[in-house]
Amino acid sequence: MAEQAPSKVTMEKLVSLCQRRGFIFPSSEIYGGLSSLWDYGPLGVELKQNVKQAWWRAIVQERDDVVGLDASIMMHPQTWVASGHLQQFADPLVECKRCHLRWRTDEATDNSCPSCGGELTEPHLFNLMFKTFMGPVEEEASVIYLRPETAQGIFVNFQNVLNTTRKRLPFGIAQIGKAFRNEITTGNFIFRSREFEQMELEYFVKPETADEWFDYWVEERRKWYVSLGIKENNLRLREHTKEELAHYARKCYDIDYLFPMGWAELEGIANRGDFDLRQHAQHSGKSLTYLDEETKEHIVPYIIEPSAGVDRSVLAFLCDAYDEEPDKEEIRVLLHLHPTLAPIKVAVLPLSKRENLVQLAKEIYADLRRSWMVQYDDTQSIGRRYRRQDEIGTPFCVTIDFQSLEDNQVTLRERDTMNQIRLPIAELKKTLAAKLAGEPLFVLPPGGQIWKEERKE
Ligand code: ATP
């Protein structure tokens, strides 16, 4: 693999940029924040939606073998008995008898509290699911849980989807939604939080084809990240050892990303075998089989599950996009976000606040907004405005100057190359559409001109 320049991103820089520019804030910040919970600000919500939309397009809309689902977050408590989460989804913890902090057994190795040195209790299992009560009485019979993964909502709807869509194997059901885990080890910004979103696909296959489909989905998912701009060298595949495998999994690969704190899981792809459908059939008493029309046999399909985290993807896309360039005494910070993911696609910038310029700029702004997320900015110098857009990853800026009033032309400037061209307003939308769809270079209109934005040195 080709050598790569060391990344300029650190978690501190990213957290600071995210807060400063309105991507991500600590949850309930005015009350001092709440540990490992985050709120997405005006730019963050756009980026996150674009990530989810790109996944949904690739997994559901562009395929004819996958359908979507949106199941409820709270499910029948028997779900978690059948899935194994009530018995298995637990970490052994020790508690400090003095300060009552809880630690994972591997964090408190010398049998004293890493925080205050106090004596520790014997280890006991601590379930990672959030518990609550449904209905007016807080008693054992009304205990329910917030789902720790979206997958179970898909398994319990297997028969509903099969009956209503008449899909034949292999086919998949996809879902994006919130999941909750009372994680013990948190930190690293949005990498591991207690409330997060997952994008999960459960792909049902004939058992004898499971290995083939497993390999297919590992490659498909790896390619998805690359297609949205993640550098290949920052991704690796890691197979789970026998000891690591979850109780339901026959085989599992992690797609790891090289985050600033090191390699860590971005997405897991598991061969879940027939574990889930068998468990739910047994606990519900309902048949969850598939009639193979060729052999006339009822079979229990195997499941291949690519399970990705929305927030971890957002973090990976941000880390990968982050860049710094020298720019006179300052540093030009920019996010090379893929146009599909960039929160703002185009910024409209009139050179001055003079009325006739503003009027033309606003007309262009109104027109572009019908197609894209566009920002209008007429404050401060044009150089500063370009830098502000670079820092939030806006791929294109349109500048309207006094000459525009005479010749009906504007300047289009590209974030990554800082190249600029002048083109007729009538050509603007068409050119932007082509560029945002991934055309590599400006297509010059007849007689057109291309030049470099002047740097400050
Ligand atoms: P980890 O061991 O890193 O906590 P996991 O192996 O428990 O992750 P899975 O159960 O495989 O995670 O969940 C699938 C995906 O959901 C993960 O690859 C990750 O992207 C995301 N995910 C899981 N837990 C969290 C969390 N606490 N915060 C953010 N994303 C999460």
CSV table of N, CA, C and O and ligand atoms in Angstrom, one decimal, residues 89 128 148-149 180-181 183 185-186 190-200 225 240 248 252 254-255 264-269 305 307-313, ligand 1:
chain,number,residue,atom,x,y,z
A,89,PHE,N,-25.9,-9.8,27.7
A,89,PHE,CA,-25.4,-8.4,27.3
A,89,PHE,C,-24.9,-7.7,28.6
A,89,PHE,O,-25.5,-6.7,29.0
A,128,LEU,N,-26.1,-4.0,30.2
A,128,LEU,CA,-26.0,-2.8,29.5
A,128,LEU,C,-27.3,-2.1,29.0
A,128,LEU,O,-27.2,-1.1,28.4
A,148,PRO,N,-31.1,-2.1,22.7
A,148,PRO,CA,-29.6,-1.9,22.6
A,148,PRO,C,-29.1,-2.1,21.1
A,148,PRO,O,-27.9,-1.9,20.8
A,149,GLU,N,-30.0,-2.5,20.2
A,149,GLU,CA,-29.6,-2.7,18.8
A,149,GLU,C,-30.9,-2.6,18.0
A,149,GLU,O,-32.0,-3.0,18.6
A,180,PHE,N,-29.6,2.2,22.5
A,180,PHE,CA,-29.2,2.7,23.8
A,180,PHE,C,-28.4,1.7,24.6
A,180,PHE,O,-28.8,0.5,24.6
A,181,ARG,N,-27.2,2.0,25.1
A,181,ARG,CA,-26.4,1.1,25.9
A,181,ARG,C,-25.8,1.9,27.0
A,181,ARG,O,-25.2,2.9,26.8
A,183,GLU,N,-23.2,2.1,28.6
A,183,GLU,CA,-21.8,1.7,28.4
A,183,GLU,C,-21.0,2.1,29.7
A,183,GLU,O,-21.2,3.1,30.3
A,185,THR,N,-17.3,1.9,29.6
A,185,THR,CA,-16.2,2.6,29.1
A,185,THR,C,-16.6,3.6,28.0
A,185,THR,O,-17.1,3.1,27.0
A,186,THR,N,-16.6,4.9,28.3
A,186,THR,CA,-17.0,5.8,27.3
A,186,THR,C,-15.8,6.7,27.0
A,186,THR,O,-14.7,6.5,27.3
A,190,ILE,N,-17.9,11.1,20.0
A,190,ILE,CA,-19.1,10.4,19.7
A,190,ILE,C,-18.8,8.9,19.3
A,190,ILE,O,-19.7,8.2,18.9
A,191,PHE,N,-17.5,8.5,19.5
A,191,PHE,CA,-17.2,7.1,19.2
A,191,PHE,C,-18.1,6.1,20.0
A,191,PHE,O,-18.6,5.2,19.4
A,192,ARG,N,-18.1,6.3,21.3
A,192,ARG,CA,-18.9,5.4,22.1
A,192,ARG,C,-19.8,6.2,23.0
A,192,ARG,O,-19.3,6.8,23.9
A,193,SER,N,-21.1,6.3,22.7
A,193,SER,CA,-22.0,7.0,23.6
A,193,SER,C,-23.1,6.1,24.1
A,193,SER,O,-23.2,5.0,23.7
A,194,ARG,N,-23.9,6.7,24.9
A,194,ARG,CA,-24.9,5.8,25.6
A,194,ARG,C,-26.2,5.8,24.7
A,194,ARG,O,-27.1,5.0,24.9
A,195,GLU,N,-26.4,6.9,23.9
A,195,GLU,CA,-27.5,6.9,23.0
A,195,GLU,C,-26.9,7.1,21.6
A,195,GLU,O,-26.1,8.1,21.4
A,196,PHE,N,-27.1,6.3,20.7
A,196,PHE,CA,-26.5,6.4,19.3
A,196,PHE,C,-27.5,5.9,18.3
A,196,PHE,O,-28.5,5.4,18.6
A,197,GLU,N,-27.0,6.0,17.0
A,197,GLU,CA,-27.9,5.4,16.0
A,197,GLU,C,-27.1,4.4,15.2
A,197,GLU,O,-25.9,4.4,15.0
A,198,GLN,N,-27.9,3.4,14.8
A,198,GLN,CA,-27.3,2.3,14.0
A,198,GLN,C,-28.0,2.3,12.6
A,198,GLN,O,-29.1,2.7,12.4
A,199,MET,N,-27.2,1.7,11.7
A,199,MET,CA,-27.8,1.4,10.3
A,199,MET,C,-27.5,-0.1,10.1
A,199,MET,O,-26.4,-0.5,10.0
A,200,GLU,N,-28.6,-0.8,10.2
A,200,GLU,CA,-28.4,-2.3,10.2
A,200,GLU,C,-29.2,-2.9,9.0
A,200,GLU,O,-30.3,-2.6,8.7
A,225,TYR,N,-17.7,3.0,2.1
A,225,TYR,CA,-16.9,4.0,2.8
A,225,TYR,C,-15.9,4.7,1.9
A,225,TYR,O,-15.8,5.9,1.9
A,240,HIS,N,-12.9,-11.6,13.9
A,240,HIS,CA,-13.0,-11.9,15.3
A,240,HIS,C,-12.4,-13.3,15.6
A,240,HIS,O,-12.6,-14.2,14.9
A,248,TYR,N,-24.3,-15.2,19.3
A,248,TYR,CA,-25.1,-15.5,18.2
A,248,TYR,C,-24.3,-15.7,16.9
A,248,TYR,O,-24.8,-16.2,15.9
A,252,CYS,N,-17.4,-13.3,12.3
A,252,CYS,CA,-17.6,-11.8,12.3
A,252,CYS,C,-16.3,-11.1,11.9
A,252,CYS,O,-15.2,-11.5,12.2
A,254,ASP,N,-14.8,-7.1,11.6
A,254,ASP,CA,-15.0,-5.7,11.9
A,254,ASP,C,-14.3,-5.0,10.7
A,254,ASP,O,-13.2,-5.3,10.2
A,255,ILE,N,-15.0,-3.9,10.3
A,255,ILE,CA,-14.3,-2.9,9.4
A,255,ILE,C,-13.8,-1.9,10.4
A,255,ILE,O,-14.6,-1.2,11.1
A,264,ALA,N,-10.1,1.2,15.4
A,264,ALA,CA,-11.3,0.8,16.2
A,264,ALA,C,-12.4,0.5,15.3
A,264,ALA,O,-12.5,1.0,14.2
A,265,GLU,N,-13.3,-0.3,15.8
A,265,GLU,CA,-14.5,-0.7,15.0
A,265,GLU,C,-15.4,0.4,14.5
A,265,GLU,O,-15.8,1.2,15.3
A,266,LEU,N,-15.6,0.3,13.2
A,266,LEU,CA,-16.6,1.2,12.6
A,266,LEU,C,-17.9,0.5,12.3
A,266,LEU,O,-19.0,1.0,12.5
A,267,GLU,N,-17.7,-0.7,11.8
A,267,GLU,CA,-18.9,-1.5,11.5
A,267,GLU,C,-18.5,-3.0,11.7
A,267,GLU,O,-17.4,-3.4,11.5
A,268,GLY,N,-19.5,-3.8,12.1
A,268,GLY,CA,-19.3,-5.2,12.2
A,268,GLY,C,-20.2,-6.0,11.2
A,268,GLY,O,-21.3,-5.6,11.0
A,269,ILE,N,-19.6,-7.0,10.6
A,269,ILE,CA,-20.4,-7.8,9.7
A,269,ILE,C,-20.4,-9.2,10.2
A,269,ILE,O,-19.3,-9.8,10.4
A,305,GLU,N,-25.4,-10.0,8.6
A,305,GLU,CA,-25.7,-8.7,9.2
A,305,GLU,C,-24.6,-7.7,9.1
A,305,GLU,O,-23.6,-7.8,9.9
A,307,SER,N,-23.7,-4.3,10.3
A,307,SER,CA,-24.2,-3.4,11.3
A,307,SER,C,-23.3,-2.2,11.6
A,307,SER,O,-22.2,-2.3,12.1
A,308,ALA,N,-23.7,-1.0,11.1
A,308,ALA,CA,-22.9,0.2,11.2
A,308,ALA,C,-23.4,1.2,12.2
A,308,ALA,O,-24.6,1.3,12.4
A,309,GLY,N,-22.5,2.0,12.7
A,309,GLY,CA,-22.9,3.1,13.6
A,309,GLY,C,-23.0,4.4,12.8
A,309,GLY,O,-22.0,4.7,12.1
A,310,VAL,N,-24.1,5.1,13.0
A,310,VAL,CA,-24.2,6.4,12.3
A,310,VAL,C,-23.2,7.4,12.8
A,310,VAL,O,-22.4,8.0,12.1
A,311,ASP,N,-23.1,7.4,14.2
A,311,ASP,CA,-22.2,8.4,14.8
A,311,ASP,C,-20.8,8.1,14.6
A,311,ASP,O,-20.0,9.0,14.3
A,312,ARG,N,-20.4,6.8,14.6
A,312,ARG,CA,-19.0,6.4,14.3
A,312,ARG,C,-18.7,6.7,12.9
A,312,ARG,O,-17.6,7.1,12.5
A,313,SER,N,-19.7,6.6,12.0
A,313,SER,CA,-19.4,6.9,10.6
A,313,SER,C,-19.2,8.4,10.4
A,313,SER,O,-18.3,8.8,9.7
B,1,ATP,P1,-17.8,-1.7,20.7
B,1,ATP,O1,-17.2,-3.0,21.2
B,1,ATP,O2,-16.8,-0.8,20.0
B,1,ATP,O3,-18.6,-1.0,21.8
B,1,ATP,P2,-19.8,-3.4,19.6
B,1,ATP,O4,-19.0,-4.6,19.1
B,1,ATP,O5,-20.4,-3.6,20.9
B,1,ATP,O6,-18.9,-2.1,19.6
B,1,ATP,P3,-21.9,-3.9,17.9
B,1,ATP,O7,-22.8,-4.5,18.9
B,1,ATP,O8,-21.3,-4.8,16.8
B,1,ATP,O9,-20.8,-3.0,18.6
B,1,ATP,O10,-22.8,-2.7,17.1
B,1,ATP,C1,-22.6,-2.4,15.8
B,1,ATP,C2,-22.2,-1.0,15.5
B,1,ATP,O11,-22.9,-0.1,16.3
B,1,ATP,C3,-20.7,-0.8,15.9
B,1,ATP,O12,-19.9,-1.2,14.9
B,1,ATP,C4,-20.7,0.7,16.1
B,1,ATP,O13,-20.5,1.4,14.9
B,1,ATP,C5,-22.1,1.0,16.6
B,1,ATP,N1,-22.1,1.1,18.1
B,1,ATP,C6,-22.1,0.1,19.0
B,1,ATP,N2,-22.1,0.6,20.2
B,1,ATP,C7,-22.0,2.0,20.1
B,1,ATP,C8,-21.9,3.1,21.1
B,1,ATP,N3,-22.0,2.9,22.4
B,1,ATP,N4,-21.8,4.3,20.6
B,1,ATP,C9,-21.7,4.6,19.2
B,1,ATP,N5,-21.8,3.6,18.3
B,1,ATP,C10,-22.0,2.3,18.7
